[in-house]
mmCIF file of C-alpha atoms and ligand atoms in Angstrom:
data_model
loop_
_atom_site.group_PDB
_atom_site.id
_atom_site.type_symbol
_atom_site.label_atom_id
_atom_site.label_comp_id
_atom_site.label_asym_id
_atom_site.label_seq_id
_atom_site.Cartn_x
_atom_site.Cartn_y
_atom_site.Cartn_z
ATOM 1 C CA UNK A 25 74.378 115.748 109.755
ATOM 2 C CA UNK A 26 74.985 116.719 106.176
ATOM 3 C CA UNK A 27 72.703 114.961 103.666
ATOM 4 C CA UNK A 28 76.010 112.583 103.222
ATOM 5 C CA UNK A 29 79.730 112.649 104.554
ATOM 6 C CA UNK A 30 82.788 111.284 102.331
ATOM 7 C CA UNK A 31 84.826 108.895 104.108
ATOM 8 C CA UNK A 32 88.398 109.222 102.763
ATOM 9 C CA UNK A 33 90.836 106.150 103.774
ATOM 10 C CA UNK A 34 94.341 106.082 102.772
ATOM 11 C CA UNK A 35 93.703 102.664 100.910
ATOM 12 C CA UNK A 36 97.145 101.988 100.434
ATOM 13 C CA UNK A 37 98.911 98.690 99.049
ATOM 14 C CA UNK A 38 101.966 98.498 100.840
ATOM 15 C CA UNK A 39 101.413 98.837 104.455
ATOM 16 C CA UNK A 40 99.398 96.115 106.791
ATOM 17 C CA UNK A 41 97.534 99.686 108.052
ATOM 18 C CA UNK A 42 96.588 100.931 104.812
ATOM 19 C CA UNK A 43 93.971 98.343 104.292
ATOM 20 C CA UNK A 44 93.158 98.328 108.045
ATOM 21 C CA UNK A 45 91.339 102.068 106.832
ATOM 22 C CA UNK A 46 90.080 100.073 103.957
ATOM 23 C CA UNK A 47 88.184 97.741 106.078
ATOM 24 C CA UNK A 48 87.284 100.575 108.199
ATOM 25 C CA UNK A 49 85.418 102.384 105.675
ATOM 26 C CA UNK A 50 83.336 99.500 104.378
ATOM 27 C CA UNK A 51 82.348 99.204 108.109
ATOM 28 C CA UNK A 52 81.549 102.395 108.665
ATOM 29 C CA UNK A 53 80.101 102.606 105.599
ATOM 30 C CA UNK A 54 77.608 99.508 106.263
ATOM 31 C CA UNK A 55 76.740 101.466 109.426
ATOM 32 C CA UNK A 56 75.433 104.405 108.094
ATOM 33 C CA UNK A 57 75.114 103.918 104.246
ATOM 34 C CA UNK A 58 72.646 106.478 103.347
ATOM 35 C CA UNK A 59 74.769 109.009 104.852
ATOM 36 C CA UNK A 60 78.387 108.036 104.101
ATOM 37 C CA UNK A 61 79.854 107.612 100.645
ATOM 38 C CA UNK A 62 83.530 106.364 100.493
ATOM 39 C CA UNK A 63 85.733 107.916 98.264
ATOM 40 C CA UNK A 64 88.276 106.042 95.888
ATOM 41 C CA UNK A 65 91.516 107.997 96.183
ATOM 42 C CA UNK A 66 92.920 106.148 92.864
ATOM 43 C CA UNK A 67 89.645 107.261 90.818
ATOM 44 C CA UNK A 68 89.951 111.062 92.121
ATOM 45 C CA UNK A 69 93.661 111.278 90.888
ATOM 46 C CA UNK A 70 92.415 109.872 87.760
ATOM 47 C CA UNK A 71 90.134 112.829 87.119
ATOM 48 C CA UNK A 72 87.288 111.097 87.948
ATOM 49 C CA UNK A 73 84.316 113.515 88.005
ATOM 50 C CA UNK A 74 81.822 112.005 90.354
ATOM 51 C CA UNK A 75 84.610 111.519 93.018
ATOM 52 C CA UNK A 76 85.892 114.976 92.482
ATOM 53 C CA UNK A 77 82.280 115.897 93.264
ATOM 54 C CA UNK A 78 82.085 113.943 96.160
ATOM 55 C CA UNK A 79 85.321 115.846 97.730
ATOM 56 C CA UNK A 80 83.933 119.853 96.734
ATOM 57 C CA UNK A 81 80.286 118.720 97.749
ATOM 58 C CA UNK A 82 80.718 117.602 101.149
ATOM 59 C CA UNK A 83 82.341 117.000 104.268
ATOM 60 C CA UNK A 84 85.401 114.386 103.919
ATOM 61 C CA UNK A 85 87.016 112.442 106.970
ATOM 62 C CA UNK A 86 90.080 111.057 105.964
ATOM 63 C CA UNK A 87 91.491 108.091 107.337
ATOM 64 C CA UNK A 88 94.757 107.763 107.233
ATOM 65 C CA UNK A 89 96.817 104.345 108.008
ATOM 66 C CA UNK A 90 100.299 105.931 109.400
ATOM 67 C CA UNK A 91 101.611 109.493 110.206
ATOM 68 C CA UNK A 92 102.902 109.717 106.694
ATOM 69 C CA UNK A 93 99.260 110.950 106.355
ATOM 70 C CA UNK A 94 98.813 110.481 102.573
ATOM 71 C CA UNK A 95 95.382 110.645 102.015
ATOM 72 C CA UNK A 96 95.476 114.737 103.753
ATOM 73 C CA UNK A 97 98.335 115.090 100.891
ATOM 74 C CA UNK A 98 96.232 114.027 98.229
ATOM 75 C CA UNK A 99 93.678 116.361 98.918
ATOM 76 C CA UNK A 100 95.828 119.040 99.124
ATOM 77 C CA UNK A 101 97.302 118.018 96.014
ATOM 78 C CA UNK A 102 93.758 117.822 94.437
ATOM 79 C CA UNK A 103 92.885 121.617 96.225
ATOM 80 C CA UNK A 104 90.711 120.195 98.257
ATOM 81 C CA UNK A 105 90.706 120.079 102.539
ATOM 82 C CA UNK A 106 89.040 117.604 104.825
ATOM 83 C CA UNK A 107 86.424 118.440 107.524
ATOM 84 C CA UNK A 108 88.271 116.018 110.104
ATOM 85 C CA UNK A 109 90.869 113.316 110.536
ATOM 86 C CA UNK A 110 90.960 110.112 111.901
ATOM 87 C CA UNK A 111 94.396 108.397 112.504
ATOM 88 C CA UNK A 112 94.953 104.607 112.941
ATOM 89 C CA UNK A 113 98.059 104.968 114.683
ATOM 90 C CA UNK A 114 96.560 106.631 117.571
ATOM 91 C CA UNK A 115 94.173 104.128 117.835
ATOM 92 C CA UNK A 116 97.044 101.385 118.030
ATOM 93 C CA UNK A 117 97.963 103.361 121.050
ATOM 94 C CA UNK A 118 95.331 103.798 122.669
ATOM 95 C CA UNK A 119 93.827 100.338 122.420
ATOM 96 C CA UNK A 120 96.499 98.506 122.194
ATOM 97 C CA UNK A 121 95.569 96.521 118.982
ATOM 98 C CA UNK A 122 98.058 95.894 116.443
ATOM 99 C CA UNK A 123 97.452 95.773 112.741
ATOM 100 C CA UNK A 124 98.956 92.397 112.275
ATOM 101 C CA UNK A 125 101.644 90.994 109.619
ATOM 102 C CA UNK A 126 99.525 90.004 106.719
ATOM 103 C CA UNK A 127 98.387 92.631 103.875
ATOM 104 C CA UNK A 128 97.034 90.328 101.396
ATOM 105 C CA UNK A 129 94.272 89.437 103.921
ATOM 106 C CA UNK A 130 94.100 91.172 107.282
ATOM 107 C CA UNK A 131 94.300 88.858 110.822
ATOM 108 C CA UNK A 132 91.987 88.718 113.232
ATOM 109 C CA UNK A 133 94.158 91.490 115.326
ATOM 110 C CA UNK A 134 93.788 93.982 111.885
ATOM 111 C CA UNK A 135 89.966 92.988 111.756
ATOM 112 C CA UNK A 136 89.557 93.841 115.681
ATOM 113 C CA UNK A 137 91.927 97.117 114.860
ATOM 114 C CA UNK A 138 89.639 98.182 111.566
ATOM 115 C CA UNK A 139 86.629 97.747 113.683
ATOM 116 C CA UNK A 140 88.025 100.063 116.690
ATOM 117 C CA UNK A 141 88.939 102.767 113.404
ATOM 118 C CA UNK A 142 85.230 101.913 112.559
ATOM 119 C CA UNK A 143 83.656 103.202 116.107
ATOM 120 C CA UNK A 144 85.982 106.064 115.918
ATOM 121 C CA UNK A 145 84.542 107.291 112.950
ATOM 122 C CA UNK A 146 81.001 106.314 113.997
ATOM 123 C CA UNK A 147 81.975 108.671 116.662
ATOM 124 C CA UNK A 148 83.152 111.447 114.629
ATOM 125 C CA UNK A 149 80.211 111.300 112.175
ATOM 126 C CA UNK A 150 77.672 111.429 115.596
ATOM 127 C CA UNK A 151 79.494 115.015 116.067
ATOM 128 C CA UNK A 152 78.772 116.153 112.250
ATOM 129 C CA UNK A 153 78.689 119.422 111.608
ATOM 130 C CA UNK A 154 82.184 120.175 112.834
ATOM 131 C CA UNK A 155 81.747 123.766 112.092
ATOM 132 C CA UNK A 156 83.657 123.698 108.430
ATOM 133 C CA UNK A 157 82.602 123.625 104.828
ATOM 134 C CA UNK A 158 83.914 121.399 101.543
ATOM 135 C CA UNK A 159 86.528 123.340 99.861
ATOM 136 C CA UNK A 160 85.750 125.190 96.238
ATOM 137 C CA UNK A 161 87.672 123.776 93.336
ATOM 138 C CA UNK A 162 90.075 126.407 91.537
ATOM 139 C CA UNK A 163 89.928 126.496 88.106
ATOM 140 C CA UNK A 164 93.551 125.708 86.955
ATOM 141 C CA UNK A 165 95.400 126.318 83.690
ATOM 142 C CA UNK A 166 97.929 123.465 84.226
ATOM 143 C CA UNK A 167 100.413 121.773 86.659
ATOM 144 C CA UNK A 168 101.187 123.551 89.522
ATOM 145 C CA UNK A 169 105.069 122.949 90.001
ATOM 146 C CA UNK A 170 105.353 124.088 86.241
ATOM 147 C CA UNK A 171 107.508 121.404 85.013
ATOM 148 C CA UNK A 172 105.822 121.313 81.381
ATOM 149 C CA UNK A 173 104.901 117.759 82.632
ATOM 150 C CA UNK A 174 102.305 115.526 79.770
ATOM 151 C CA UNK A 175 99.940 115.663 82.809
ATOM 152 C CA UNK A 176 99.169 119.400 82.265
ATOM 153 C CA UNK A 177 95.374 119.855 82.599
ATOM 154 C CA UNK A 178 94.575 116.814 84.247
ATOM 155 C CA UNK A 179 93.478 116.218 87.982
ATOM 156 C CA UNK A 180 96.139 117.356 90.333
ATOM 157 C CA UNK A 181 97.133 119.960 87.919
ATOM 158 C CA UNK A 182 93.745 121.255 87.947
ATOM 159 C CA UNK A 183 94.566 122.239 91.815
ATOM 160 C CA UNK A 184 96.614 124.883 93.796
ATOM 161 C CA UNK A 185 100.061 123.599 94.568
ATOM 162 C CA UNK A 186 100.274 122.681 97.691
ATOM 163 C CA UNK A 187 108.193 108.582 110.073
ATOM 164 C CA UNK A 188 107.400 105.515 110.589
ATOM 165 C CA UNK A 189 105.799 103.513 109.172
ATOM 166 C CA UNK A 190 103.578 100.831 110.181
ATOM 167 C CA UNK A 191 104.154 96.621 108.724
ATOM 168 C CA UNK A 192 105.291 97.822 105.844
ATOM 169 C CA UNK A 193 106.452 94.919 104.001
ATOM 170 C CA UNK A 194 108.914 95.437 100.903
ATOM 171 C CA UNK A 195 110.493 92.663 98.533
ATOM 172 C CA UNK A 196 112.869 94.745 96.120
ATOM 173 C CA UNK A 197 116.243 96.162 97.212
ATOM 174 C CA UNK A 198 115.523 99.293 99.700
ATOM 175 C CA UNK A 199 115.755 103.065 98.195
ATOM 176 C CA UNK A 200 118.569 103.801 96.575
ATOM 177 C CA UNK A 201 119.054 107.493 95.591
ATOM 178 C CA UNK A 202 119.838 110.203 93.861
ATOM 179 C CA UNK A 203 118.841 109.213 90.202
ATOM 180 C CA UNK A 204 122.216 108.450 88.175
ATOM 181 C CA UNK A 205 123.250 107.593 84.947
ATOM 182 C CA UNK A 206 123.515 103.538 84.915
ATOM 183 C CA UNK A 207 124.053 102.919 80.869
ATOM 184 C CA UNK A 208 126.097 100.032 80.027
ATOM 185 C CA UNK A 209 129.105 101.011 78.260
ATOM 186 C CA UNK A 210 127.592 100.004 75.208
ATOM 187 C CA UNK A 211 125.205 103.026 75.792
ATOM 188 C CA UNK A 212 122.060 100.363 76.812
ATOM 189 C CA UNK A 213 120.520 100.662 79.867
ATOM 190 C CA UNK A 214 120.924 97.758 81.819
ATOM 191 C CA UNK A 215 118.480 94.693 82.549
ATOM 192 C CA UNK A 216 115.292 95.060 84.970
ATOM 193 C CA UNK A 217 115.886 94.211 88.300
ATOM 194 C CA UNK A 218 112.878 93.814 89.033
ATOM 195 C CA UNK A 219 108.857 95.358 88.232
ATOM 196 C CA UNK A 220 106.384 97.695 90.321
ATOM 197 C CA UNK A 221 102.690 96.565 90.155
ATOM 198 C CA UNK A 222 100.475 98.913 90.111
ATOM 199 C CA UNK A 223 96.944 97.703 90.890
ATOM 200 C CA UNK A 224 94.338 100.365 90.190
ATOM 201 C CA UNK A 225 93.616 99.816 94.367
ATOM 202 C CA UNK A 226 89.791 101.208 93.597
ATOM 203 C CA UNK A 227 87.578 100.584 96.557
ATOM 204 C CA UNK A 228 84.022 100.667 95.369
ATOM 205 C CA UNK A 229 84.299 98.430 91.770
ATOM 206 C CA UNK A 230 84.280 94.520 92.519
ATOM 207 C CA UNK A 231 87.895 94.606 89.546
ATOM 208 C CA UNK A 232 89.608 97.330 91.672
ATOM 209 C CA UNK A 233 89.527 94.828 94.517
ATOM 210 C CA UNK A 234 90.582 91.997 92.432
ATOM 211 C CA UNK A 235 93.437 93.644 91.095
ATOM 212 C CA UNK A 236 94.868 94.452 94.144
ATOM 213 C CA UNK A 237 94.023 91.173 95.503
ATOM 214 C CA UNK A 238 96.093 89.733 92.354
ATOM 215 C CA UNK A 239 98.992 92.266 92.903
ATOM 216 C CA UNK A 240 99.733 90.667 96.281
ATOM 217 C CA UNK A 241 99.527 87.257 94.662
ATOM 218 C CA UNK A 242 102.135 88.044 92.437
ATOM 219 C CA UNK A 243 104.406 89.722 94.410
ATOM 220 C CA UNK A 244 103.855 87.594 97.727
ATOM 221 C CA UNK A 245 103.233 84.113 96.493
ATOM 222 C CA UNK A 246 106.770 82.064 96.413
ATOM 223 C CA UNK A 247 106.019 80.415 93.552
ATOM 224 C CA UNK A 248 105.350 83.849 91.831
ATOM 225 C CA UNK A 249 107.401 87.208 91.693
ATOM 226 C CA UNK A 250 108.308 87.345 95.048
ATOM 227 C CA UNK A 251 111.562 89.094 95.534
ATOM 228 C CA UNK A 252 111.256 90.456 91.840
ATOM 229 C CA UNK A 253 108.479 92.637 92.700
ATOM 230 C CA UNK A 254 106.720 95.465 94.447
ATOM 231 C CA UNK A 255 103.129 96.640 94.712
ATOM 232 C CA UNK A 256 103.279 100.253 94.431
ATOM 233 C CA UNK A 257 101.118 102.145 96.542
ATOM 234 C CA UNK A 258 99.049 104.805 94.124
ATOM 235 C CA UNK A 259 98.155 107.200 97.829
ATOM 236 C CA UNK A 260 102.276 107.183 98.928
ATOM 237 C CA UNK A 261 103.138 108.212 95.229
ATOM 238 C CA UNK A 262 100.858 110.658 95.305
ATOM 239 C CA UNK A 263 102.070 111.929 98.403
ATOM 240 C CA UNK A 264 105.532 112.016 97.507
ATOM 241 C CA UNK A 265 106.246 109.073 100.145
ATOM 242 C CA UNK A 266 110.020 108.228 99.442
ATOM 243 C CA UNK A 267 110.210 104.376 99.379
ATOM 244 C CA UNK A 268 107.429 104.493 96.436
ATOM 245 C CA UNK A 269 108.489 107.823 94.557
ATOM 246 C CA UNK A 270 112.040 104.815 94.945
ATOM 247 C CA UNK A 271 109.935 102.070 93.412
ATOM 248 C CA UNK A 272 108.328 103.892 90.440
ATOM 249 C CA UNK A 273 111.553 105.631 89.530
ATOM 250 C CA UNK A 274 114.253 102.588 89.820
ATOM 251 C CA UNK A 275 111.999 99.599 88.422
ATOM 252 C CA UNK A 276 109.607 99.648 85.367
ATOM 253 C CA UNK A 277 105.833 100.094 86.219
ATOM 254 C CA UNK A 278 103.001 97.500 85.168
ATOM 255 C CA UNK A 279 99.529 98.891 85.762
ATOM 256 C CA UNK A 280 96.913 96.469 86.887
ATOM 257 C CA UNK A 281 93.579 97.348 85.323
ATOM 258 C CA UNK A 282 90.198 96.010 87.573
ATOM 259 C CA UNK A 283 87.900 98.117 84.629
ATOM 260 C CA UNK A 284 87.717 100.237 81.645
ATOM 261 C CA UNK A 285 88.333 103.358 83.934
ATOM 262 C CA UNK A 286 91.978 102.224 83.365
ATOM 263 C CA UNK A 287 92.794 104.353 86.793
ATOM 264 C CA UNK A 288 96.264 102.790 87.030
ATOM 265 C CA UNK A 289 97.301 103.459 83.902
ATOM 266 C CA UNK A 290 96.003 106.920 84.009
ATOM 267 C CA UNK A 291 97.658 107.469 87.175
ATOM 268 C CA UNK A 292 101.504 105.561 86.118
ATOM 269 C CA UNK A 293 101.027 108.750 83.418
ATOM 270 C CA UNK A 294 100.207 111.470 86.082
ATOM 271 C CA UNK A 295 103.278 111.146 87.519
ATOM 272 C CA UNK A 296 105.446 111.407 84.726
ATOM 273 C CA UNK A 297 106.473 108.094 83.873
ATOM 274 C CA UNK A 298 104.211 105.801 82.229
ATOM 275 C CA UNK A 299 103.745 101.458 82.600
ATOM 276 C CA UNK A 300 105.729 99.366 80.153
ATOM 277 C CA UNK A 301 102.755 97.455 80.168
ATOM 278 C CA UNK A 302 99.184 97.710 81.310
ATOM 279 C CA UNK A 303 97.006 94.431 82.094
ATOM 280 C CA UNK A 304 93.734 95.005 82.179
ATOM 281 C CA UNK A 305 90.566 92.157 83.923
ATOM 282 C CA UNK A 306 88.098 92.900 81.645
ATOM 283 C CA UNK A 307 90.097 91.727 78.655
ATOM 284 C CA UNK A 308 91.086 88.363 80.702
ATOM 285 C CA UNK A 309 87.593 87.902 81.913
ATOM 286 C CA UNK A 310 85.493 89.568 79.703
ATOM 287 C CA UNK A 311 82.292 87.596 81.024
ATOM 288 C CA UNK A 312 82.989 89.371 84.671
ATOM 289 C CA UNK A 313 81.318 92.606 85.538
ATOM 290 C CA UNK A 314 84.269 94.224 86.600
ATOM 291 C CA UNK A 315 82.200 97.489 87.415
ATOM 292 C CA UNK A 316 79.621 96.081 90.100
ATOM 293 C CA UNK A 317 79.715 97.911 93.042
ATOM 294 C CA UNK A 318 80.978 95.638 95.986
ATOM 295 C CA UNK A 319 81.885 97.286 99.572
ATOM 296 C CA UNK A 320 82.233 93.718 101.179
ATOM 297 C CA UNK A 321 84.698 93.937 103.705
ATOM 298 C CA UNK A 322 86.096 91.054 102.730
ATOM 299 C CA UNK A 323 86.301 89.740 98.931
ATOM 300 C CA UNK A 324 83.487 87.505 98.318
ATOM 301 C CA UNK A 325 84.636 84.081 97.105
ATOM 302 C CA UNK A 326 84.363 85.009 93.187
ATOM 303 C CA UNK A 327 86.133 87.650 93.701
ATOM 304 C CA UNK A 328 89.384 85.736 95.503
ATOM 305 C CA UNK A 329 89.694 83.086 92.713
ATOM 306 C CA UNK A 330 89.760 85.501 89.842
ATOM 307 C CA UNK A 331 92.509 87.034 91.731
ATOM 308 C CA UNK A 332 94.176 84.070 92.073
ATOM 309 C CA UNK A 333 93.177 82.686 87.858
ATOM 310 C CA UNK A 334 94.466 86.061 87.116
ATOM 311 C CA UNK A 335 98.114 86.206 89.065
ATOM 312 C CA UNK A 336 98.479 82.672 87.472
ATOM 313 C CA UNK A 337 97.773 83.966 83.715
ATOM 314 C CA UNK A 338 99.879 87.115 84.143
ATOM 315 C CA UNK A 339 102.737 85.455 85.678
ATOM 316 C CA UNK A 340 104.175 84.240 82.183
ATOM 317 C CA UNK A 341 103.899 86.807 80.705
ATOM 318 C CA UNK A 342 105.363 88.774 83.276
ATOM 319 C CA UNK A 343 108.111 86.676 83.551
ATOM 320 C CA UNK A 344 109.031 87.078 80.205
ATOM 321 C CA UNK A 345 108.611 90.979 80.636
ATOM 322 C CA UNK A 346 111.086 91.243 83.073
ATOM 323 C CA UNK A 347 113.496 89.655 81.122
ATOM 324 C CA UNK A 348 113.389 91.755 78.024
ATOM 325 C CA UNK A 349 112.647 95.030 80.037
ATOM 326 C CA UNK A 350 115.884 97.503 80.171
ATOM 327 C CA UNK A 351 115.521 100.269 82.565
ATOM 328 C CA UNK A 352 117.271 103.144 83.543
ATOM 329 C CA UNK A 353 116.259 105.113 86.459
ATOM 330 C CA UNK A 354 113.877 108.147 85.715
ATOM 331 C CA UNK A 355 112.654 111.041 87.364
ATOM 332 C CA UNK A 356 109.051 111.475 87.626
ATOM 333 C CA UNK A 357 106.761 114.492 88.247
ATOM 334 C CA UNK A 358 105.783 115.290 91.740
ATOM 335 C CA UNK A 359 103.284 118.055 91.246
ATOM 336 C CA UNK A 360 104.852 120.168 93.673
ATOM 337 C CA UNK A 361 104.353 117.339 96.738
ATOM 338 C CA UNK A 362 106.782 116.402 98.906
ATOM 339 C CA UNK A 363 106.058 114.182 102.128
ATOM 340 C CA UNK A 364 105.754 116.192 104.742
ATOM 341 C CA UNK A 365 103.691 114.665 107.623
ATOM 342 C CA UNK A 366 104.179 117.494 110.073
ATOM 343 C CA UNK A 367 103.653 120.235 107.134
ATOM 344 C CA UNK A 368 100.690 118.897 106.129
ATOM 345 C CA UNK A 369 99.323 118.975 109.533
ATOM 346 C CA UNK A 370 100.267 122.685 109.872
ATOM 347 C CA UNK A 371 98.799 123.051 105.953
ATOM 348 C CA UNK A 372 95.094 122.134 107.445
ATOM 349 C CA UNK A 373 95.689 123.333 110.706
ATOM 350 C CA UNK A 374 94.567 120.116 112.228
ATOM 351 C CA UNK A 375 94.142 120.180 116.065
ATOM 352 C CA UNK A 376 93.044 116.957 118.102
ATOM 353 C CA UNK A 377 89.613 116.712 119.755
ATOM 354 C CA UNK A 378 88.642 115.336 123.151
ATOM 355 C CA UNK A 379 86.529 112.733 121.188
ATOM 356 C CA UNK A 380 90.150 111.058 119.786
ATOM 357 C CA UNK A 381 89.722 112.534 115.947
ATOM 358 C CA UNK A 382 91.342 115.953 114.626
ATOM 359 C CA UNK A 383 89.482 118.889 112.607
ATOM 360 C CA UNK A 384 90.928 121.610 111.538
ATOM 361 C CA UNK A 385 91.653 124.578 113.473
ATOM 362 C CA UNK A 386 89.177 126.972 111.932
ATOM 363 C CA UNK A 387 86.572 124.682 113.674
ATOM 364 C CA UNK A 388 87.905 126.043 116.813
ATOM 365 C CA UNK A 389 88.588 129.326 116.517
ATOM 366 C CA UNK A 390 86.160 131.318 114.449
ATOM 367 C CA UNK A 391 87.715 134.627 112.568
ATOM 368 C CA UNK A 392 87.213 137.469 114.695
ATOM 369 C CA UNK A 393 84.615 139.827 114.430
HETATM 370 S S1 SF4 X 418 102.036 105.197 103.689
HETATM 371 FE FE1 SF4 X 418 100.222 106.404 103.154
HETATM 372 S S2 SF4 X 418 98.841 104.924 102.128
HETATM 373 FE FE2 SF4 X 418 100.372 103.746 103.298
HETATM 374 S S3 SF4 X 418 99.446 103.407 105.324
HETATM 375 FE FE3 SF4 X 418 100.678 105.283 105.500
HETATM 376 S S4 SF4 X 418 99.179 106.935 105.112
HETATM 377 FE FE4 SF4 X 418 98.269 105.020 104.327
#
């Protein structure tokens, strides 16, 4: 095996199966933890060095939730390419194990389903080497689909340009598109409808949890912002997934901050349209150490009543928000992605393996000689 393999899971917010990979990670992870690392999609987009390290260094397995296959698209948007691929829905299949109803905190059918993800990638990593090596990162002079975006320089634009869905559970009024003019005729645009969360969704830092943890409060808890509110999935943006490119366009963006890394309000930037309003957990708890490395499968017991101490501060505040915030639909900055989860397969050449995991193709047929 290489001295350590990345494990890559989709970690999305919006889908039951995103955090299904998210458990699986921490489980595979706890198997093997001298020779897996899990990678925090959120920080990488952010132009976190030490995760961009971890993707050009070695071997990444991504693990992706549904066949909308965003965490391949944000390595491809990043420039770099995974050394195999591990899908969840295929495992639903197979096994027969559903993912369950409840994001905020997985059933017992999504725990039984993140453990069968788990032995699949226990199997994949007893294969390791699959015959491929980590990708070299291009030097880049700015963002690839050359829209003279603010991003210019940062992480994706350091990198070469490049459906069903599974429990997805969504609050706010479904997609409405194109982008048109909606000023009021006295030349305002018109009131909120509504607000995209944006936790940071970090997997590794004890905040990133909590803030995602507190997202769902407020936008699943009656007596909250339910049906005024969507957590936006940082991955699906990323990957150009439609319903979220809908939510971060058509509703104003508040980033949820679990440290001083500020990844969500980096990333609400990235893609061209930054949050009216970033909250961040280490002002409201000061005292916590937000940046403690915790890879718990579930959150520990602090962890789920700061969520909860922290949805119930914000939610004022919030409120209030909402009601002042105009908002006109925007358009935003894709980086040259689009969703394609069948061009993103051919992108990597990914072929499936008798051991129920893909690797790319160059694994199985060597240039000529
Ligand atoms: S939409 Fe993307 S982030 Fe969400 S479950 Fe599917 S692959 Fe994962």
């Amino acid at each position: 095996m290489s001295d350590k393999v990345v494990l890559a899971p989709c970690m999305g917010v919006g889908k039951v199966v995103a955090n299904v990979t998210r458990r699986a990670a921490y489980l595979a992870h706890a198997a093997c933890p001298e020779d897996t690392e899990i990678l925090s999609l959120p920080a990488l987009l952010a132009g976190d060095t030490a995760e961009r390290r971890l993707v050009f260094e070695h071997p990444v397995v991504v693990i992706e939730g549904c066949v909308l296959r965003c965490a391949s698209h944000v390595l491809r948007l990043v420039g770099a390419k995974p050394a195999a691929k591990i899908e969840v829905s295929r495992i639903i299949r197979e096994k027969r194990l559903t993912p369950g109803r409840t994001r905020k905190e997985l059933e017992a059918s999504g725990k039984q389903l993140a453990q069968a993800v788990a032995e699949r990638i226990a199997l994949a990593l007893a294969d390791e080497p699959w015959g491929d090596s980590p990708a070299q990162p291009e030097a880049g002079t700015g963002c690839p689909c050359a829209c003279s975006c603010s991003s210019s320089g940062r992480t994706p634009a350091e990198a070469p340009s490049p459906n069903q869905g599974v429990s997805q559970v969504h609050s706010l009024s479904p997609p409405a598109q194109p982008i048109t003019d909606n000023l009021q005729s006295n030349g305002e645009p018109p009131p909120a409808q509504g607000l995209t969360l944006l936790p940071c969704q970090g997997i590794k830092r004890s905040g990133a949890r909590i803030a995602q943890r507190t997202a769902y409060h407020l936008c699943e808890d009656e007596d909250k912002l339910l049906g005024q509110s969507q957590p936006l999935c940082v991955s699906a943006l990323a990957a150009g997934v439609p319903e979220d490119v809908h939510y971060y366009r058509d509703f104003p963006t508040v980033a949820l901050n679990g440290c001083p890394q500020n990844c969500a309000t980096k990333i609400a930037e990235l893609f061209g349209i930054p949050a009216v309003r970033s909250v961040n957990l280490y002002e409201a708890f000061p005292e916590y150490p937000c940046e403690t490395r915790v890879l718990e499968p579930d959150l520990t017991p602090q962890e789920s009543e700061l969520a909860r101490r922290w949805a119930e501060q914000l939610l004022p505040e919030l409120q209030e928000l909402l009601q002042q915030t105009r908002w006109q639909p925007r358009a935003h900055c894709t980086h040259g992605m689009v969703n394609d989860p069948v061009g993103i397969e051919r992108f990597f050449g990914y072929q499936a393996t008798s051991r129920g995991y893909d690797v790319p193709r160059a694994v199985h047929e060597p240039a000529a000689t």
